[in-house]
Coordinates of C-alpha atoms in Angstrom, one line a residue:
Chain T
X1 CA 55.1 58.3 17.2
X2 CA 58.5 59.4 16.2
X3 CA 59.0 63.3 16.5
X4 CA 60.4 65.1 14.1
X5 CA 63.0 68.1 15.8
X6 CA 63.7 70.7 11.9
X7 CA 65.7 73.3 11.8
X8 CA 64.4 76.5 10.6
X9 CA 67.3 77.5 8.1
X10 CA 66.9 80.7 5.7
X11 CA 65.8 83.6 7.9
X12 CA 67.9 86.4 7.3
X13 CA 70.2 88.6 9.7
X14 CA 67.5 89.6 12.0
X15 CA 67.1 94.2 12.2
X16 CA 65.5 95.7 15.0
X17 CA 61.2 95.7 13.7
X18 CA 61.8 92.4 11.6
X19 CA 58.1 90.8 12.5
X20 CA 60.2 87.6 13.8
X21 CA 57.2 84.8 14.4
X22 CA 55.8 85.9 10.8
X23 CA 59.8 85.5 9.7
X24 CA 59.1 81.8 10.8
X25 CA 55.7 81.7 9.6
X26 CA 57.2 82.1 6.2
X27 CA 59.7 78.4 6.5
X28 CA 58.2 76.6 9.1
X29 CA 54.3 74.7 8.8
X30 CA 53.7 74.7 11.5
X31 CA 50.9 72.8 13.7
X32 CA 49.0 71.9 17.0
X33 CA 50.9 71.1 19.6
X34 CA 54.9 72.0 18.0
X35 CA 57.3 73.4 20.0
X36 CA 59.4 76.3 18.7
X37 CA 62.9 76.8 19.6
X38 CA 63.7 80.3 19.0
X39 CA 67.5 81.8 20.1
X40 CA 66.8 84.7 22.6
X41 CA 69.5 86.2 20.3
X42 CA 67.3 87.2 17.5
X43 CA 64.4 88.6 19.7
X44 CA 66.6 90.3 21.4
X45 CA 68.3 91.4 17.9
X46 CA 64.5 92.2 16.8
X47 CA 63.2 94.0 19.5
X48 CA 66.5 96.0 19.1
X49 CA 67.5 95.2 23.6
X50 CA 70.8 95.9 21.5
X51 CA 73.5 98.2 23.2
X52 CA 76.7 100.5 21.8
X53 CA 79.8 99.8 23.7
X54 CA 80.6 103.5 22.8
X55 CA 76.9 104.6 24.9
X56 CA 78.1 103.2 28.0
X57 CA 80.0 105.1 30.3
X58 CA 82.0 102.4 32.9
X59 CA 81.5 102.9 36.8
X60 CA 84.0 102.3 38.9
X61 CA 82.8 98.9 39.4
X62 CA 83.3 97.8 36.3
X63 CA 86.0 99.6 36.0
X64 CA 87.6 97.3 38.9
X65 CA 85.9 93.9 37.9
X66 CA 87.0 95.1 34.0
X67 CA 90.5 94.5 35.3
X68 CA 90.5 91.1 36.7
X69 CA 88.8 89.5 34.6
X70 CA 90.6 91.6 31.2
X71 CA 87.3 92.7 29.9
X72 CA 85.9 96.6 28.2
X73 CA 85.5 98.7 31.3
X74 CA 81.8 99.0 28.6
X75 CA 81.3 95.7 27.8
X76 CA 82.0 94.9 31.7
X77 CA 78.8 97.2 33.2
X78 CA 76.9 96.4 30.5
X79 CA 76.5 92.2 32.3
X80 CA 76.1 95.4 35.8
X81 CA 73.5 96.9 34.4
X82 CA 71.7 92.9 33.2
X83 CA 72.4 91.9 36.0
X84 CA 70.9 91.8 39.8
X85 CA 73.2 90.3 42.0
X86 CA 76.7 89.1 40.8
X87 CA 78.2 86.1 42.7
X88 CA 80.9 85.8 40.8
X89 CA 83.5 88.3 39.9
X90 CA 86.0 86.6 38.4
X91 CA 87.8 84.2 36.6
X92 CA 84.4 85.8 35.1
X93 CA 81.4 87.6 36.1
X94 CA 78.2 85.2 37.3
X95 CA 75.1 87.0 38.7
X96 CA 72.0 87.1 39.1
X97 CA 69.1 88.7 36.2
X98 CA 66.3 89.6 36.9
X99 CA 64.2 86.9 35.5
X100 CA 66.1 85.0 38.4
X101 CA 67.8 83.3 35.8
X102 CA 72.0 82.1 36.9
X103 CA 74.5 83.3 34.0
X104 CA 77.9 84.3 32.8
X105 CA 78.2 87.3 32.3
X106 CA 74.4 88.8 32.6
X107 CA 74.2 86.2 28.9
X108 CA 76.0 89.9 26.9
X109 CA 77.1 89.3 24.2
X110 CA 79.1 90.3 21.7
X111 CA 79.1 87.8 18.6
X112 CA 76.1 87.3 15.8
X113 CA 76.2 91.5 15.7
X114 CA 78.2 94.0 14.7
X115 CA 81.3 95.8 16.3
X116 CA 81.0 97.6 19.1
X117 CA 77.3 96.9 19.3
X118 CA 76.1 94.6 22.5
X119 CA 73.6 91.4 21.8
X120 CA 71.7 91.6 26.1
X121 CA 69.0 88.8 26.8
X122 CA 64.8 89.8 26.2
X123 CA 64.2 92.0 29.6
X124 CA 60.8 89.9 30.4
X125 CA 61.9 85.6 28.6
X126 CA 58.5 85.0 30.1
X127 CA 56.7 87.8 28.1
X128 CA 59.1 87.3 25.5
X129 CA 57.9 84.1 24.7
X130 CA 54.1 84.2 25.0
X131 CA 55.1 87.2 23.0
X132 CA 56.7 84.9 19.7
X133 CA 53.8 82.5 20.4
X134 CA 51.6 84.8 20.5
X135 CA 52.6 86.1 17.1
X136 CA 52.6 82.7 15.5
X137 CA 48.5 81.9 16.9
X138 CA 47.5 85.0 14.8
X139 CA 49.4 84.6 12.1
X140 CA 49.0 80.3 11.4
X141 CA 45.7 80.0 14.0
X142 CA 48.2 76.7 15.5
X143 CA 48.7 76.5 18.8
X144 CA 52.3 76.0 19.2
X145 CA 55.1 75.8 22.6
X146 CA 57.8 78.7 22.5
X147 CA 60.9 78.2 23.9
X148 CA 63.5 81.0 24.1
X149 CA 66.4 79.3 24.7
X150 CA 69.9 80.7 25.5
X151 CA 74.1 78.8 26.4
X152 CA 75.4 78.9 29.4
X153 CA 78.1 77.3 31.0
X154 CA 77.2 75.1 33.5
X155 CA 78.7 73.8 37.2
X156 CA 80.9 70.7 37.0
X157 CA 81.3 70.5 33.6
X158 CA 82.9 72.4 30.8
X159 CA 81.0 73.1 28.1
X160 CA 78.3 75.5 27.2
X161 CA 75.0 73.9 26.6
X162 CA 71.2 75.8 25.7
X163 CA 69.4 76.3 28.5
X164 CA 65.9 77.5 28.8
X165 CA 64.9 81.1 29.6
X166 CA 61.2 82.2 28.5
X167 CA 59.2 79.3 28.4
X168 CA 54.6 79.5 27.3
X169 CA 52.6 76.8 26.5
X170 CA 54.0 74.5 28.9
X171 CA 55.6 75.0 32.3
X172 CA 59.1 74.9 33.0
X173 CA 59.2 71.5 34.7
X174 CA 56.7 67.8 34.5
X175 CA 56.4 67.7 37.8
X176 CA 56.0 64.3 39.4
X177 CA 55.9 64.0 42.8
X178 CA 53.3 61.4 43.8
X179 CA 53.7 59.1 41.3
X180 CA 55.4 55.1 40.8
X181 CA 58.2 54.0 39.3
X182 CA 57.7 50.2 37.1
X183 CA 58.0 49.0 40.5
X184 CA 55.4 50.4 42.2
X185 CA 57.5 53.1 44.2
X186 CA 56.4 56.5 44.7
X187 CA 59.9 58.0 42.8
X188 CA 62.2 60.7 44.3
X189 CA 63.4 61.8 41.5
X190 CA 60.4 63.4 41.1
X191 CA 61.0 67.1 39.1
X192 CA 62.2 67.4 35.4
X193 CA 64.2 70.2 34.1
X194 CA 62.2 68.9 30.6
X195 CA 61.5 72.6 29.4
X196 CA 65.8 73.1 29.4
X197 CA 66.5 68.8 28.5
X198 CA 64.4 70.3 25.3
X199 CA 66.3 73.9 24.8
X200 CA 70.2 71.6 25.2
X201 CA 68.8 70.0 22.5
X202 CA 67.5 73.0 20.1
X203 CA 71.4 74.5 21.5
X204 CA 72.3 71.0 19.2
X205 CA 70.8 71.4 15.8
X206 CA 71.6 75.1 16.0
X207 CA 75.2 74.5 16.2
X208 CA 78.5 76.3 16.6
X209 CA 78.0 80.7 16.1
X210 CA 73.5 79.4 15.3
X211 CA 74.6 78.5 11.9
X212 CA 72.4 81.1 10.6
X213 CA 69.4 78.1 12.1
X214 CA 68.5 80.1 15.7
X215 CA 64.9 78.3 15.5
X216 CA 64.3 75.0 16.0
X217 CA 60.8 73.8 15.4
X218 CA 59.7 69.6 17.7
X219 CA 57.2 67.5 16.3
X220 CA 54.6 65.6 19.0
X221 CA 56.5 65.8 21.5
X222 CA 54.4 65.0 24.7
X223 CA 51.9 67.1 26.7
X224 CA 53.1 67.4 31.4
X225 CA 51.8 69.6 33.6
X226 CA 54.1 70.9 37.2
X227 CA 54.8 74.0 37.4
X228 CA 57.3 77.2 36.4
X229 CA 59.7 77.8 39.4
X230 CA 62.9 76.7 37.7
X231 CA 64.8 78.8 39.6
X232 CA 64.9 78.5 43.8
X233 CA 65.4 81.3 45.9
X234 CA 68.4 82.6 47.8
X235 CA 67.6 80.1 50.5
X236 CA 67.1 77.0 49.1
X237 CA 70.7 77.4 46.7
X238 CA 72.9 76.3 48.2
X239 CA 75.7 76.3 46.5
X240 CA 75.0 79.9 45.7
X241 CA 75.1 80.3 48.7
X242 CA 78.9 79.6 49.0
X243 CA 79.8 81.6 46.0
X244 CA 78.4 84.4 48.0
X245 CA 80.4 83.1 51.0
X246 CA 83.5 83.3 49.8
X247 CA 83.3 86.5 48.2
X248 CA 82.4 88.1 51.5
X249 CA 85.3 86.2 52.6
Chain X
X1 CA 67.2 66.3 6.8
X2 CA 65.2 66.6 9.3
X3 CA 66.3 64.7 13.0
X4 CA 64.4 61.5 14.1
X5 CA 64.1 60.6 17.9
X6 CA 62.5 57.6 18.2
X7 CA 62.0 56.1 21.6
X8 CA 62.3 52.5 22.2
X9 CA 59.2 50.8 22.9
X10 CA 58.3 47.1 24.8
X11 CA 61.7 46.3 26.2
X12 CA 61.4 43.7 28.9
X13 CA 62.8 44.7 32.8
X14 CA 65.8 44.2 32.2
X15 CA 67.7 42.2 34.4
X16 CA 71.2 40.7 34.6
X17 CA 72.6 38.9 32.2
X18 CA 70.2 40.5 29.6
X19 CA 71.9 41.0 26.7
X20 CA 70.5 44.7 26.4
X21 CA 72.2 45.4 22.6
X22 CA 70.7 42.2 21.6
X23 CA 67.8 43.5 22.6
X24 CA 67.6 47.2 21.7
X25 CA 68.5 45.6 18.3
X26 CA 65.2 43.1 18.4
X27 CA 63.2 46.9 18.3
X28 CA 65.5 49.3 16.0
X29 CA 66.4 49.6 11.8
X30 CA 69.7 51.0 12.7
X31 CA 71.6 53.0 10.9
X32 CA 75.2 54.3 10.0
X33 CA 74.9 56.9 12.9
X34 CA 72.4 56.6 14.2
X35 CA 72.7 57.9 18.3
X36 CA 71.1 55.9 20.4
X37 CA 71.6 57.3 23.9
X38 CA 70.5 54.3 27.0
X39 CA 69.7 54.5 30.3
X40 CA 72.9 53.2 32.6
X41 CA 69.7 52.3 34.9
X42 CA 69.2 49.5 33.0
X43 CA 73.3 48.6 31.3
X44 CA 73.3 48.3 35.0
X45 CA 71.1 46.3 35.7
X46 CA 72.1 43.6 33.2
X47 CA 75.7 44.4 33.6
X48 CA 74.5 43.1 37.8
X49 CA 76.2 46.8 39.0
X50 CA 73.9 46.5 41.8
X51 CA 74.2 45.5 45.3
X52 CA 71.8 44.4 48.1
X53 CA 70.3 46.9 50.9
X54 CA 70.7 43.6 53.4
X55 CA 74.6 43.1 52.9
X56 CA 76.0 47.3 53.6
X57 CA 77.5 47.3 56.5
X58 CA 77.4 51.0 57.1
X59 CA 80.5 52.3 58.5
X60 CA 81.1 55.7 60.9
X61 CA 81.5 58.4 58.2
X62 CA 78.2 56.6 56.9
X63 CA 76.3 57.2 60.4
X64 CA 76.8 60.1 61.0
X65 CA 75.5 61.8 56.9
X66 CA 73.0 59.4 57.4
X67 CA 71.7 61.5 60.7
X68 CA 71.9 64.6 58.7
X69 CA 70.7 63.9 55.5
X70 CA 68.3 61.6 56.4
X71 CA 68.6 58.7 55.4
X72 CA 69.4 54.9 55.7
X73 CA 73.3 54.4 56.8
X74 CA 73.1 52.0 54.5
X75 CA 72.3 53.2 51.3
X76 CA 74.4 56.6 52.4
X77 CA 77.4 53.7 52.5
X78 CA 76.9 53.2 49.2
X79 CA 77.1 55.7 48.0
X80 CA 80.1 56.2 50.1
X81 CA 81.9 52.8 47.8
X82 CA 80.4 54.3 44.8
X83 CA 82.3 58.0 45.5
X84 CA 85.7 59.5 44.9
X85 CA 85.5 62.4 46.6
X86 CA 82.8 63.7 48.9
X87 CA 82.1 68.1 48.5
X88 CA 78.6 68.1 50.3
X89 CA 76.9 65.6 52.6
X90 CA 74.3 67.6 53.5
X91 CA 71.4 68.4 52.8
X92 CA 71.7 65.6 50.2
X93 CA 75.0 64.1 49.3
X94 CA 77.2 65.6 46.3
X95 CA 80.0 63.7 45.2
X96 CA 83.3 63.3 42.6
X97 CA 82.4 59.9 41.2
X98 CA 86.3 57.8 40.1
X99 CA 85.3 58.9 35.8
X100 CA 85.5 62.4 37.2
X101 CA 81.7 62.8 36.3
X102 CA 80.1 65.3 40.4
X103 CA 76.7 63.9 41.6
X104 CA 74.0 63.6 44.2
X105 CA 74.3 60.5 45.5
X106 CA 75.9 59.6 43.7
X107 CA 73.6 58.9 41.1
X108 CA 72.6 55.1 43.7
X109 CA 69.5 54.5 43.0
X110 CA 66.2 52.9 44.8
X111 CA 63.8 53.3 42.4
X112 CA 62.9 50.8 39.2
X113 CA 64.4 47.5 40.9
X114 CA 62.8 45.2 43.4
X115 CA 62.6 46.7 47.1
X116 CA 66.0 46.5 49.0
X117 CA 68.0 46.3 46.6
X118 CA 69.7 49.8 44.5
X119 CA 71.4 49.6 41.4
X120 CA 75.2 51.7 41.0
X121 CA 76.2 54.4 38.3
X122 CA 78.1 52.0 35.6
X123 CA 81.4 52.3 37.1
X124 CA 83.1 52.8 33.1
X125 CA 80.9 54.6 32.0
X126 CA 83.3 55.8 28.7
X127 CA 83.7 51.8 28.8
X128 CA 79.6 50.8 28.7
X129 CA 79.4 52.5 25.6
X130 CA 81.6 51.3 24.3
X131 CA 80.1 47.8 24.7
X132 CA 76.9 49.1 23.9
X133 CA 78.2 51.1 20.1
X134 CA 80.5 47.3 20.1
X135 CA 77.8 45.0 20.9
X136 CA 75.2 47.0 18.1
X137 CA 78.1 46.4 15.8
X138 CA 78.7 43.2 16.3
X139 CA 74.4 42.2 16.0
X140 CA 73.9 44.4 12.7
X141 CA 76.6 46.1 11.5
X142 CA 76.1 48.9 12.0
X143 CA 78.5 51.9 13.1
X144 CA 75.8 53.9 16.0
X145 CA 77.6 56.7 18.4
X146 CA 76.3 55.4 21.7
X147 CA 76.1 57.7 25.0
X148 CA 75.0 57.1 28.3
X149 CA 73.0 58.9 30.3
X150 CA 71.9 59.3 34.2
X151 CA 69.4 61.9 34.9
X152 CA 71.3 64.3 37.6
X153 CA 70.2 67.4 39.4
X154 CA 72.1 71.4 38.6
X155 CA 73.4 74.3 40.2
X156 CA 71.2 77.1 40.7
X157 CA 67.9 76.3 39.3
X158 CA 65.4 72.5 39.7
X159 CA 64.9 70.0 38.4
X160 CA 67.0 67.1 37.2
X161 CA 68.0 66.7 33.2
X162 CA 69.7 63.7 31.4
X163 CA 73.3 64.5 31.2
X164 CA 76.7 62.0 30.0
X165 CA 78.2 59.8 31.8
X166 CA 80.2 57.5 28.5
X167 CA 80.0 57.9 25.3
X168 CA 81.8 56.2 22.6
X169 CA 81.9 57.5 18.8
X170 CA 82.4 60.9 19.8
X171 CA 83.1 63.8 21.9
X172 CA 81.6 64.8 24.2
X173 CA 82.5 68.1 23.3
X174 CA 82.2 70.0 19.8
X175 CA 85.0 71.9 20.0
X176 CA 85.6 75.2 17.5
X177 CA 87.9 77.5 18.9
X178 CA 89.3 79.4 17.1
X179 CA 85.7 79.9 14.2
X180 CA 84.3 82.6 13.1
X181 CA 80.4 83.5 13.7
X182 CA 77.7 85.0 11.2
X183 CA 79.9 88.5 11.1
X184 CA 83.4 86.5 11.3
X185 CA 84.2 87.4 14.4
X186 CA 87.0 84.7 16.6
X187 CA 83.7 82.8 18.5
X188 CA 83.4 83.5 22.2
X189 CA 81.9 80.4 22.8
X190 CA 83.6 78.3 21.7
X191 CA 83.1 75.1 23.4
X192 CA 79.6 73.0 23.2
X193 CA 78.4 70.1 25.5
X194 CA 76.7 68.1 22.8
X195 CA 76.5 64.3 24.4
X196 CA 74.6 66.5 27.2
X197 CA 72.3 68.7 24.4
X198 CA 71.5 64.8 23.6
X199 CA 71.7 63.2 26.8
X200 CA 69.3 66.1 28.1
X201 CA 66.0 65.1 25.2
X202 CA 67.1 62.0 25.7
X203 CA 65.3 62.2 28.8
X204 CA 62.7 64.1 28.0
X205 CA 61.6 61.4 25.2
X206 CA 62.4 58.6 28.2
X207 CA 60.1 60.0 30.5
X208 CA 59.4 60.5 34.5
X209 CA 60.3 56.6 35.1
X210 CA 61.7 56.3 32.4
X211 CA 58.2 54.6 31.5
X212 CA 59.8 51.4 29.7
X213 CA 61.4 53.4 27.4
X214 CA 65.2 53.5 28.7
X215 CA 66.4 53.7 25.1
X216 CA 66.7 55.9 22.7
X217 CA 67.7 57.2 18.9
X218 CA 68.2 59.8 17.3
X219 CA 68.4 59.6 13.4
X220 CA 70.3 62.7 10.7
X221 CA 72.0 64.2 14.1
X222 CA 75.5 65.7 11.8
X223 CA 78.8 64.8 13.1
X224 CA 82.0 67.3 15.4
X225 CA 85.6 67.2 16.0
X226 CA 86.1 68.5 19.4
X227 CA 87.7 66.3 22.9
X228 CA 86.5 64.7 25.8
X229 CA 88.0 67.3 28.8
X230 CA 84.2 67.2 29.6
X231 CA 85.7 68.0 33.4
X232 CA 87.3 70.1 35.3
X233 CA 90.3 69.3 36.9
X234 CA 90.2 70.5 40.9
X235 CA 92.2 74.2 39.6
X236 CA 90.2 74.6 36.8
X237 CA 86.5 74.3 38.6
X238 CA 85.4 77.7 40.7
X239 CA 81.9 76.1 42.1
X240 CA 84.1 72.5 43.3
X241 CA 86.6 75.0 45.5
X242 CA 84.0 76.9 46.6
X243 CA 81.9 73.9 48.6
X244 CA 85.4 72.3 49.2
X245 CA 86.3 76.1 51.0
X246 CA 82.8 76.1 53.0
X247 CA 82.8 71.7 54.0
X248 CA 86.0 72.4 55.7
X249 CA 84.9 75.8 57.1

């Protein structure tokens, strides 16, 4: 059966306190097994994960880094506040969040929000996905899988793509270690980051500035089995180690 | 209009000399504007971009690296032969290909091919995409956009995802520099790597070991404008620089 990919149109500008699952359910007739990708920005706005730039007092590190990145020190402070470990300070801040996600400017964003305000990523992105999933189940009775997405640059290639920062009702990785290929060989490529593949295409459908389409439904997608260990440990992560070493040098 | 995503099923095991566009057109009623994602592995097999392991004589570098990676020195030689610049030798070879793509083991693969043979990436992946596109136009008269995909690991996150190594009939990047967000701000995130977002979801549909679905059709996708500069220059690429510096140390 073909997969259908449906952009959720007509959502209002999301405000703090809005019931995001209810607003989405008003516009989508969900079916069991659907995958809903929702932009972290609208989840954060509904939950009030935003900050007033005017209320932020930058510390010494923020002032020092901001001089290098040519950004507002208060913005840099918000990035540092969202970060557990900074891997790179310049030409842009690359940091690890408490969730394990490594991203540019810790996902702090001043697009798609009023002047002087910042959107930060949901501090518990896995909980955010589960929250949307249970909200939809409460309203519709349907068993929907949910991915919370962010837009992020990547190594070696220009341009941002959508990635998953939280997911519920599925595993991040489709793990087929031990399976065989078309010729009966045990597969070498054994772990596919399916949540990121779906988040990527969701971001394509959301489009520039999310064009008022901050949620995308995927219908007739397969199920899979695997695990959620999408983030390397620091010991496993060769590129992180190289960046940390360079930072010290 | 909803997007339809159609896995192309029932293709035979591809052999050297097969007319891949014709085999796909036998199974898909293309419409103008469709995007076809095709796995580089089947393109390479159709064109004979494969190697006999037994015919490869490993050089000193291949022998030295193979001792560290615990791989067959002949396999390592094939990886080096496909590489323009090696960024990391161990625990896996990460290298830049002549096309600019940076990937693990230069995309050389011994899955989904007979024992003792290797599949290498098409040496001209942009030409490969154009070749499939023009083949489909010749057969059907339809104006189809084409992405040639590979499966590749990424920095900071476990698991492989599909990426684009060649594309035709579209630009790699949707460039909306100067556009404004929902609040009228000029956008900060301005370059979206749309070919990679589509390739990622294509890989999800292809599934493990590509399950006999090495081609995926996307119908009703928007058009966009941008550019093809998806690969950083060495000067722009911070992570590449860090890896090269560590290699020297």
